[in-house]
Amino acid sequence: MRRLKPQLFFLLITLITVDSLAQSEDLARRLFNVHETYREASLTQRRFKQKDILPLISKRQGNAAYHIEKVGESFEGRPIQMIKVGNGKKKVLLWSQMHGDEPTATMASFDMFNFLEGKNDGFDSFRKNLLENTTLYFVPMLNPDGAERYQRRTAQGIDMNRDAAARQTPEAAILKGLVDRLKPDYGFNLHDQLPRYSAGRSPKVATISFLATSYDYELSINAVRERSMQLIVGMNKILQKYIPGQVARYADDHEPRGFGDNVQKWGTTLVLIESGGFVGDPEKQYIRQLNFMAILSALDKIADNSLTKENREEYYNIPENGRWIYDLVVRNATVKQSGKSFTADLGINRSEINYANASKFFYYSKIEDFGDLHPQYGSQEIDATGLTIEKGKVYPTSYRNVSEISKLNALSLLKEGYTYVRLTADSNTRALGLYFTTTPLHILRTGQAAPSGTPGLGNTATFILKKAGKVKYAVINGFVHDLDDFEAEKGQGIIE
C-alpha cells in the first residue's frame, strides 16, 4: 500500500478539519436562525419561579420521548425534577439554576425541549443522530427556593456551588446522588454572571464565559479535562461569529468545594458556562438564544465525537474574565471642591433591586469609583471634557404624591438644574422603602436630606454636567439624559 507524502497527508488533515468546522458553523447558523420558532413563549423575563416551569414539565408527562423523575426536594420542600430524553450510549447531565438568580440556561433548556419535539424543519437527521447517540438528563431548576426569592444562595443561606464536599444542603446531596447514579460522561454546569465582566482587559463585555474546571491544585490535564477544553474551543469558534471578542474564560484555580471541580475529579467531562451581559439585553433574551445554539452544537460534537478534532491549546487563547467594566463611566469631568478645580472620572454601576415578591426589579445606581479610571471602561461612556459636575438643586415646591410629580415637565426642571423634587407625604412609597419612578427625577421623601457637596464616591448617581453655565447632561439614578436630545420615557428615577 502506497503511503501519502507528508505534504499531502497534512493537506488532507487540513481539508478535513476545515470541512468539519464549516459543517459545525452551518449547523450553528441554522440553529441560531430557528431559535424563535422554538422559543418557549411563556418565559419572557428572568424572574420566573418554579410555579412557572412546573406546567412546562407536566405537559410532557405523557410524551413517550421523555422520562420525568422527581429526584428529591429542596430545603423548603419544593420538588426537584429531572427530565430524560434520548437513549444513546453517551450520557450527558445538564443542570441550571443551582444559583436561584441565574436563569438564562433554564429558559434555553425549555427552548431545547421544544426543538427536540420538532419535525420536518430540516433538523430531523440532527435530532435522530443526537438522540440515538446520547441520553440527556436535564435538571432545569436545581435551587427552586433561591429562584423563589431570586437570590444566589439556597433557603439555608448556603452557596450550593461551594457545597460539593460537605453537602450540607439537600440540593447538593441530590446533585451528588445523580452524578453517582448516572455516571455521566459529560456534564454542563450552567450559570449566569454579572454583566460587568470583560473579555480580558478590554471594553468588551463577556457575554459568554467558560471554564474547564480543574480537579486538583496542580491544574493537571487528563483525558477527562482535555475533552472539556476541546468542547469549549469548539463552542468559542461558533460564538465568535455572533459575539466577536465577547467570549471569556475563568482562571482555572482549583476550588475544592466547587461542584464543577469535583464532578471533573469524579470522572465526568465538565463544561461550566456563564451567561454574562450584552448591551441592550437586560433580560438576556439574546444570550438565551446563544445558549440554545451553543449547547445544541456542543451536544452534536459529543454525539459524533468530533470534539476530539479540536486543539485543546486554543482554550488558553480565550481571554480571561476581567473586572474592567462599569455600567457608566463619565470621563474627564471638571470637579470644583474647596475652591479648587481638578478633573476626575466617575465609575457608576446600576444594581438591580427586587420588588413584587422578587418578580420584578428596578435600578439603584451609585458612584463606585472616582478619580483616574483610564484602565477601566464603561458599557456606556460620556466624554465630559470641558464640563463641570455639580450636585443638582432641590425644586422649591413639594408635592403630596408621586403622581403629581409625574405630571411635571421634567426637561424644564433639569434645564434649570433641578434634579431633586420633595414629597410632603406619600404613605404608599414610604412603606416600600427605596423605590423607583419612571419620571427622570430623584424624589426625596419627607425628612430625607438632600445631598450636599460635590457628587463623589458612594453617592447615589444623580448630578448634572454643565458647560458655560448651561446644563448639557443630567444623570438621574445612573441614567444619562442629554438635554439637547431628551427622551422622558427613558426615565429610571429613584425615590429615597
XYZ file of N, CA and C in Angstrom, residues 141-269:
387
model
N -34.011 23.346 37.219
C -34.015 24.312 38.321
C -33.616 23.582 39.591
N -32.317 23.614 39.873
C -31.789 22.847 40.998
C -32.009 23.544 42.338
N -32.201 24.849 42.308
C -32.370 25.620 43.551
C -33.684 26.404 43.488
N -34.835 25.725 43.573
C -36.115 26.424 43.445
C -36.394 27.389 44.591
N -35.830 27.118 45.781
C -36.027 28.054 46.897
C -35.338 29.384 46.610
N -34.127 29.312 46.058
C -33.421 30.532 45.673
C -34.131 31.257 44.553
N -34.677 30.499 43.584
C -35.413 31.116 42.478
C -36.649 31.837 42.991
N -37.273 31.303 44.029
C -38.457 31.940 44.599
C -38.141 33.344 45.093
N -36.942 33.527 45.632
C -36.500 34.819 46.168
C -35.642 35.589 45.178
N -35.346 34.986 44.045
C -34.383 35.488 43.075
C -33.085 35.857 43.792
N -32.508 34.867 44.451
C -31.246 35.046 45.161
C -30.293 33.908 44.791
N -29.016 34.167 44.976
C -27.989 33.202 44.626
C -28.058 31.946 45.490
N -28.167 32.142 46.798
C -27.996 31.049 47.750
C -29.296 30.292 47.991
N -29.169 29.152 48.646
C -30.342 28.344 48.976
C -31.096 28.981 50.135
N -32.232 28.380 50.501
C -33.009 28.885 51.632
C -32.213 28.839 52.923
N -31.229 27.945 52.998
C -30.371 27.865 54.193
C -29.329 28.975 54.234
N -29.200 29.709 53.142
C -28.169 30.737 53.070
C -26.826 30.206 52.624
N -26.813 29.021 52.029
C -25.564 28.375 51.611
C -25.416 28.477 50.096
N -24.205 28.767 49.640
C -23.893 28.746 48.219
C -23.710 27.288 47.814
N -24.676 26.753 47.089
C -24.640 25.334 46.744
C -23.422 24.959 45.920
N -22.900 25.914 45.165
C -21.732 25.606 44.354
C -20.445 25.602 45.170
N -20.573 25.775 46.469
C -19.442 25.579 47.386
C -19.803 24.501 48.413
N -20.687 23.589 48.002
C -21.191 22.569 48.923
C -21.023 21.166 48.369
N -20.115 20.997 47.399
C -19.935 19.669 46.809
C -19.258 18.696 47.762
N -18.443 19.214 48.673
C -17.720 18.335 49.601
C -18.537 18.049 50.861
N -19.035 19.106 51.521
C -19.758 18.922 52.789
C -21.191 18.454 52.565
N -21.813 18.907 51.490
C -23.203 18.571 51.143
C -24.144 18.807 52.330
N -24.115 20.049 52.813
C -24.990 20.460 53.911
C -26.381 20.826 53.420
N -26.538 21.004 52.108
C -27.844 21.321 51.534
C -28.420 20.068 50.885
N -29.752 19.883 50.966
C -30.351 18.733 50.276
C -30.167 18.812 48.769
N -30.104 20.038 48.238
C -29.937 20.196 46.797
C -28.566 19.672 46.335
N -27.527 19.941 47.133
C -26.196 19.430 46.793
C -26.164 17.908 46.882
N -26.834 17.359 47.896
C -26.886 15.900 48.038
C -27.604 15.272 46.839
N -28.632 15.950 46.330
C -29.349 15.444 45.159
C -28.426 15.408 43.945
N -27.686 16.490 43.711
C -26.796 16.527 42.550
C -25.701 15.486 42.661
N -25.116 15.338 43.849
C -24.080 14.307 44.024
C -24.677 12.925 43.789
N -25.896 12.704 44.266
C -26.544 11.419 44.052
C -26.765 11.117 42.580
N -27.126 12.141 41.808
C -27.325 11.934 40.379
C -26.016 11.596 39.676
N -24.951 12.295 40.049
C -23.649 12.000 39.446
C -23.234 10.574 39.760
N -23.435 10.153 41.001
C -23.061 8.782 41.398
C -23.908 7.739 40.672
N -25.205 8.022 40.544
C -26.117 7.031 39.949
C -25.981 6.971 38.441
N -25.935 8.118 37.794
C -25.921 8.152 36.334
C -24.538 7.919 35.749
N -23.509 8.333 36.503
C -22.131 8.285 35.985
C -22.063 8.913 34.588
N -22.441 10.192 34.472
C -22.484 10.837 33.155
C -21.098 10.967 32.548
N -21.044 10.827 31.239
C -19.784 11.035 30.523
C -19.470 12.529 30.428
N -20.519 13.336 30.295
C -20.352 14.779 30.141
C -21.326 15.502 31.072
N -20.923 16.676 31.510
C -21.783 17.497 32.344
C -21.698 18.960 31.921
N -22.818 19.652 32.024
C -22.879 21.093 31.748
C -23.406 21.785 32.995
N -22.551 22.593 33.603
C -22.874 23.350 34.815
C -23.193 24.774 34.359
N -24.478 25.140 34.397
C -24.967 26.317 33.672
C -25.297 27.455 34.625
N -24.651 28.588 34.426
C -24.717 29.719 35.356
C -24.967 31.031 34.622
N -25.157 32.091 35.422
C -25.126 33.480 34.946
C -24.073 34.230 35.739
N -23.505 35.243 35.139
C -22.586 36.118 35.853
C -23.000 37.572 35.616
N -22.441 38.471 36.420
C -22.774 39.885 36.300
C -22.395 40.415 34.919
N -23.112 41.430 34.440
C -22.830 41.968 33.104
C -21.661 42.934 33.069
N -20.835 42.944 34.123
C -19.709 43.883 34.172
C -18.365 43.183 34.012
N -18.372 41.892 33.756
C -17.112 41.212 33.442
C -16.714 41.552 32.012
N -15.431 41.690 31.805
C -14.920 41.978 30.469
C -14.204 40.752 29.922
N -14.122 40.696 28.609
C -13.348 39.642 27.957
C -11.901 40.115 27.889
N -11.121 39.728 28.887
C -9.766 40.230 29.003
C -9.770 41.688 29.428
N -8.650 42.355 29.239
C -8.553 43.788 29.549
C -9.039 44.555 28.320
N -10.336 44.653 28.210
C -10.919 45.257 27.017
C -12.253 45.888 27.380
N -12.791 46.729 26.496
C -14.108 47.322 26.754
C -15.256 46.396 26.408
N -14.947 45.182 25.952
C -15.998 44.272 25.505
C -16.520 43.442 26.681
N -17.825 43.494 26.858
C -18.462 42.722 27.930
C -18.342 41.232 27.620
N -18.058 40.437 28.644
C -18.025 38.979 28.489
C -19.462 38.473 28.450
N -19.944 38.172 27.266
C -21.329 37.712 27.106
C -21.460 36.248 27.481
N -20.504 35.447 27.079
C -20.437 34.036 27.484
C -19.034 33.781 28.011
N -18.965 33.146 29.182
C -17.666 32.749 29.744
C -17.676 31.253 30.016
N -16.516 30.655 29.851
C -16.370 29.209 30.020
C -15.348 28.896 31.099
N -15.392 27.662 31.562
C -14.336 27.130 32.411
C -14.272 25.624 32.255
N -13.085 25.121 31.935
C -12.801 23.690 32.031
C -12.221 23.477 33.421
N -13.075 23.142 34.358
C -12.714 23.148 35.774
C -11.525 22.238 36.078
N -10.737 22.656 37.058
C -9.547 21.906 37.468
C -9.897 20.961 38.618
N -9.381 19.771 38.565
C -9.702 18.777 39.599
C -8.620 18.662 40.660
N -7.537 19.461 40.510
C -6.509 19.465 41.552
C -5.793 20.814 41.531
N -4.998 21.052 42.568
C -4.296 22.331 42.684
C -3.201 22.478 41.640
N -2.743 21.376 41.093
C -1.676 21.426 40.088
C -2.222 21.766 38.703
N -3.524 21.879 38.564
C -4.190 22.187 37.292
C -3.857 21.142 36.234
N -3.829 19.894 36.658
C -3.489 18.792 35.762
C -4.512 18.656 34.635
N -4.069 18.057 33.549
C -4.956 17.816 32.410
C -4.908 16.325 32.076
N -6.000 15.643 32.381
C -6.128 14.259 31.946
C -7.089 14.208 30.764
N -7.434 13.014 30.313
C -8.310 12.897 29.149
C -9.683 13.497 29.417
N -10.153 13.384 30.662
C -11.469 13.917 31.020
C -11.489 15.432 30.870
N -10.504 16.092 31.442
C -10.468 17.566 31.373
C -10.097 18.046 29.969
N -9.282 17.301 29.276
C -8.922 17.683 27.907
C -10.170 17.795 27.037
N -11.111 16.863 27.205
C -12.344 16.936 26.417
C -13.142 18.199 26.759
N -13.102 18.626 28.027
C -13.751 19.887 28.395
C -13.173 21.040 27.588
N -11.858 21.085 27.524
C -11.190 22.151 26.778
C -11.557 22.092 25.300
N -11.593 20.898 24.747
C -11.902 20.754 23.330
C -13.334 21.197 23.027
N -14.261 20.837 23.892
C -15.643 21.283 23.708
C -15.735 22.807 23.730
N -15.037 23.414 24.676
C -15.065 24.871 24.807
C -14.433 25.530 23.582
N -13.347 24.972 23.086
C -12.717 25.520 21.876
C -13.718 25.518 20.723
N -14.451 24.423 20.577
C -15.432 24.331 19.503
C -16.565 25.329 19.669
N -17.073 25.486 20.891
C -18.156 26.444 21.132
C -17.684 27.871 20.921
N -16.447 28.154 21.321
C -15.907 29.500 21.136
C -15.843 29.866 19.658
N -15.404 28.944 18.820
C -15.320 29.230 17.378
C -16.687 29.612 16.822
N -17.714 28.915 17.282
C -19.066 29.201 16.816
C -19.541 30.557 17.324
N -19.329 30.807 18.609
C -19.840 32.037 19.219
C -19.158 33.284 18.686
N -17.913 33.167 18.256
C -17.212 34.333 17.733
C -17.913 34.933 16.527
N -18.719 34.141 15.838
C -19.473 34.653 14.686
C -20.601 35.589 15.123
N -21.017 35.461 16.392
C -22.195 36.192 16.870
C -21.848 37.233 17.937
N -20.814 36.975 18.701
C -20.357 37.923 19.723
C -18.834 38.026 19.651
N -18.328 38.551 18.548
C -16.863 38.596 18.376
C -16.179 39.357 19.512
N -15.167 38.719 20.083
C -14.406 39.345 21.161
C -15.120 39.373 22.495
N -16.276 38.709 22.606
C -17.059 38.765 23.840
C -17.210 37.406 24.507
N -16.258 36.528 24.233
C -16.189 35.235 24.929
C -14.964 35.256 25.825
N -15.140 34.817 27.064
C -14.034 34.814 28.027
C -13.967 33.459 28.723
N -12.948 33.301 29.535
C -12.842 32.084 30.350
C -12.381 32.483 31.747
N -12.801 31.700 32.704
C -12.364 31.914 34.072
C -10.956 31.364 34.278
N -10.235 31.985 35.207
C -8.968 31.397 35.641
C -9.267 30.026 36.242
N -8.414 29.043 35.947
C -8.750 27.666 36.333
C -8.183 27.269 37.692
N -8.150 28.208 38.643
C -7.731 27.862 40.000
C -8.674 26.808 40.568
N -8.098 25.853 41.253
C -8.898 24.760 41.808
C -9.693 25.223 43.017
N -10.975 24.903 43.049
C -11.855 25.183 44.177
C -12.348 23.838 44.724
N -11.780 23.370 45.837
C -12.094 22.017 46.316
C -13.538 21.833 46.759
N -14.265 22.934 46.972
C -15.673 22.822 47.380
C -16.621 22.919 46.189
N -16.113 23.302 45.024
C -16.969 23.578 43.878
C -17.458 22.316 43.190
N -18.690 22.349 42.719
C -19.225 21.178 42.027
C -18.508 20.927 40.712
N -18.216 21.978 39.967
C -17.541 21.761 38.696
C -16.218 21.041 38.862
N -15.425 21.500 39.825
C -14.115 20.885 40.067
C -14.265 19.434 40.494
N -15.234 19.174 41.363
C -15.402 17.818 41.872
C -16.013 16.874 40.854
N -16.989 17.349 40.085
C -17.569 16.490 39.055
C -16.498 16.080 38.049
N -15.609 17.036 37.710
C -14.478 16.698 36.833
C -13.584 15.649 37.497
N -13.334 15.811 38.791
C -12.500 14.849 39.531
C -13.163 13.481 39.587
N -14.484 13.461 39.665
C -15.210 12.192 39.753
C -15.318 11.475 38.415
N -14.785 12.091 37.328
C -14.680 11.383 36.054
C -15.609 11.831 34.950
N -16.357 12.916 35.175
C -17.258 13.446 34.149
C -16.607 14.656 33.479
N -16.565 14.646 32.162
C -16.067 15.809 31.429
C -17.029 16.960 31.643
